[in-house]
Structures are given as structure tokens and as C-alpha cells.
Amino acid sequence: MDATGRGAPPPPPGPPAAASFAPSPVPPPPPGSAAALPGILEGDPSGLLPPEQAQRVRERVRKLCGWNRESFPGGQPVSLSKNNLAELFRNPYVACEKTDGIRFLLLAASGCIFLIGRKEEVRMLPDNYLPRRGRIHDAQQLTLLDGELVMDRHPDGGSVARYLIYDAVCIERDESIKELNLMARLAAVAERVIAPLRELEEEEKRREGKGCDRAQPAEAAGAEDDSTALQTTKKRKPPMEIYLKDFFEIFDLLHIQRMALRLPHESDGIIFTPVSLPYTTGTCRQLLKWKPPHLNTVDFSADALYDEGGVPRLFQLYVADFGVRVFKGEFLAPYGTLYKELLQMASKTRLSGTIVECFWFPSPPVYTFVPSLRSAEDLRDEKEVCKWQGWNAAKPFYDLDNGTWKEGGWVAERIRTDKNLPNSFQVMKKVQQSIDDSITFHTLLREAQRYRNHGKKTVGEACTLPPDHTQITGISCQAEGSFPIVER
């Protein structure tokens, strides 16, 4: 057992083959994790919009975000490293636990809620709508939020789907929201999204006690009026609950750690969000994520390499470069049950472009096999070349029986069915650097205390929000402790 708690055998004496694998270093997902969410995973058609309608939703979301690429427009963090650690303390930041859920943009329109995933698949939740402030029986039109979907576990063994909001792009056609600073955006969500939701919930509880029905949206997707009229129908339980995530001062790391241990869903790190910036689409270098070094991962696009007999032997790992897959010389380390599963998948069908989340283990007992290129003499054998190209298309002509073993490597942790593009090469290098830097939780605590001792102000101390916003959001400008935006 290594320092990460993941087992790995010494390198095999020869090149990896179909039977070369070790016991799984990764346990199955817990019942409440994102990987166990029913009805929302890739491959499950529940709620998926037809292509033409989905494209209209995607185009509207991209326009609201100011995004002119045909890809997911949501903001993406970068890994915390020694190079950007000081950024946390030079500028105002707040922190929240990093939820291990499924990322979705949430669009409220036409009396429904639409969820747009990383692969830009669009699902419609017809039983959910966002009520308007002051008119809770009218549905909001064109509200775009950013967050994650989790399955929270109940002590009695049950579970409930919850969408946790951590940012906003637009609220009721007000596109200026995305230009505000973070605290103003969160305050707007609390006041114009969360407060009406809670008011509607309270009214429904009273109606339920009196045996009344619930108001439901009546119009179909595509309405363009400022609100959507509702009609009274039989009450149905919404498929998910909606909350605003709790944000804290960066000096409250111990509190975040203790809180994360008590959460009813999985948490695998901390997100540090810059307060002063507007909502940023795509990769945001000021939006920082920290994970324990052994939990830092990269999403690769994996292609199987086959020998002349059609047997899968290795996996090339591709990254993205300006939206195009590129190979940077990385191969998958041949360890773990998932590696075995990938071999089995590749033996049944041509495996290409599968998104695999991998963790980096920099030293023994993990090794990676790097095959040699065939000689010029081999390339003159047209029969051998044709066999290779028949299985591997235009890939380099590798000698899968000869090569070198390198210390360390990328170990497969899980298949990402919610993504269709790998991380960029820059992300891969930053993750490797983050692991090599080994920024531990104690390092964060020490640096935070050092800057605090030198007079670094909290966001609460520097808060300039109007009093009515601070009252709604629960932010105390005088408090030095943590300031959850919304208690639940």
C-alpha cells in the first residue's frame, strides 16, 4: 500500500498485455456520489431534448454568456500551485468546499428548467420552475445560473437530488449580472432566486395542510414573454431541490474542512473564487482549485493501441490544444481494475476518444511502459504496416513488445461519461506541478495565517454591499468568522 492508500504492484518483466493489471486502487462510488445520480448520467435519455430544441437552448446560453465557441461556456478553475498561491492573498477571495457532483448550467425559461452539461447535452425538468420575486406564481424567464447537481444522503438511507448554485450569469433577462463582482452576484441570487423559492415552499406547505393543489407552469419551451403563466394542476414532487452554496473567508479553512466532513455528499477539495472579477467563461486563471495532492486528476482522451492480431495492448492519452486532440507522449500506466475494464472494452469494440480521469503517481511502485518506434526496415514490410494501420489507422508504428519502463505514471480512476473533451495540455502540466509542489492543507493553513498576521483584511471587513443585501445573504461586514451566504 502506497502513501495514497492505492495499491500498485512492481512493474511486470515484459511489455503490458491484456492480463497485466492489479487490484483496483479506486473503490466504487458511494451511494450519494455524483456517479450514482439516477436519470442524469450520459447514456440515460431521461429528459434529453430533441437535437433541434437542444441547439436553440445551447445558442441562447452561449449568447447570455457572451461565448462565441461551440463548446461548454462555463468557467473552469486551474489547479493551485506555488506559482499562483500568493494570488490568494494579494487579492480578495472567498472559499467553498469543492463538491464532487455533476456540473450543469441551469437555464430557467418557458416555465421549465433546463440543465446544460459539460458535453452541452440539454435536459428539461418540466416539474421545476423558478418563481419570480413578488409574484411567486409566475415563472422566471431567462435566468442562467452555474452550479453542480448532487445526490444528498439522508440518515434514514434515502436520498434527494439538489442543485447547488455557486454563480450567476443572468437573472430574469438582466444580463448585467455577469458583470458584477462575485458578492453582488451571490446577493442577487439570494434575493431574486433563493428567497422566492423559499416563499413558494412555505406557501406549498400551507396549501398541503389545507389539501390544495400546486400551481404549475402551463406553457411549453420557447415562450418569450417576461414571465410564464401558471395553471393549477395536481401537486407533483419536483425532481430536485435548489440551494445556494455556502462561501467562507479564506482564513476559515479549518471550518470548511470540518463542514465538508459533515456534508451529505462527497467533497474533494476547496475552490477559491476571486471576488472582484465578473463571471468569466472558459478557463479562468484566477479561479483556483485545491485538492489533496493524491486526489489531483486530469481528464484524458484515451485511444487503445492494438497489435497486429487485434489485441489491445496500450492506451495513448490525448489532451486538448485549442479544442483539438493532441498526443504529448503520455501513456496509461497498466494498473487497476479500471485498466482491465478498458482492455475488455477495447477487445469488444474499437476504443477511441474515451474520456478517462487519471491521477498522477510520480514514483515507484507505479511504472509506465513507453513502446519503441519500429525500425525503418520494419516499415518496408508492407504486410506488417497494413496490419498495423488496419487496427490503429494513422498512428505511429510502435513496437509493442519493446520499449522502456518509466517511473511513475497516470493511473486510470474513472471513466467520465459527462465529458467529450479532455483537459488541455496546460491543465495537465499544472496538475503535475501541483502534485510535485505538494501543497498540503497544512501549507494552506500556514500561508493563510502568515498573511492574516501581516494585516490582510477579510472580505467581510472590506465589504461594501448595501445593508439590505447583507441582511438577505447573511454576510456580516463586521464578523471575522465564516459567513455562509445561505443557511440550510
mmCIF file of N, CA and C in Angstrom, residues 388-396:
data_model
loop_
_atom_site.group_PDB
_atom_site.id
_atom_site.type_symbol
_atom_site.label_atom_id
_atom_site.label_comp_id
_atom_site.label_asym_id
_atom_site.label_seq_id
_atom_site.Cartn_x
_atom_site.Cartn_y
_atom_site.Cartn_z
ATOM 1 N N TRP A 388 -0.957 -3.151 -39.076
ATOM 2 C CA TRP A 388 -0.946 -2.110 -38.022
ATOM 3 C C TRP A 388 -1.963 -1.018 -38.324
ATOM 4 N N GLN A 389 -1.946 -0.532 -39.556
ATOM 5 C CA GLN A 389 -2.859 0.554 -39.912
ATOM 6 C C GLN A 389 -4.308 0.105 -39.913
ATOM 7 N N GLY A 390 -4.542 -1.178 -40.136
ATOM 8 C CA GLY A 390 -5.896 -1.687 -40.097
ATOM 9 C C GLY A 390 -6.523 -1.563 -38.718
ATOM 10 N N TRP A 391 -5.672 -1.688 -37.685
ATOM 11 C CA TRP A 391 -6.174 -1.573 -36.308
ATOM 12 C C TRP A 391 -5.947 -0.203 -35.713
ATOM 13 N N ASN A 392 -4.908 0.508 -36.151
ATOM 14 C CA ASN A 392 -4.510 1.755 -35.481
ATOM 15 C C ASN A 392 -4.512 2.974 -36.390
ATOM 16 N N ALA A 393 -5.098 2.831 -37.590
ATOM 17 C CA ALA A 393 -5.224 3.941 -38.536
ATOM 18 C C ALA A 393 -3.862 4.600 -38.766
ATOM 19 N N ALA A 394 -3.778 5.912 -38.593
ATOM 20 C CA ALA A 394 -2.556 6.644 -38.954
ATOM 21 C C ALA A 394 -1.624 6.856 -37.768
ATOM 22 N N LYS A 395 -1.774 6.051 -36.716
ATOM 23 C CA LYS A 395 -0.912 6.233 -35.540
ATOM 24 C C LYS A 395 0.517 5.783 -35.861
ATOM 25 N N PRO A 396 1.509 6.305 -35.120
ATOM 26 C CA PRO A 396 2.897 5.875 -35.334
ATOM 27 C C PRO A 396 3.032 4.361 -35.202
#
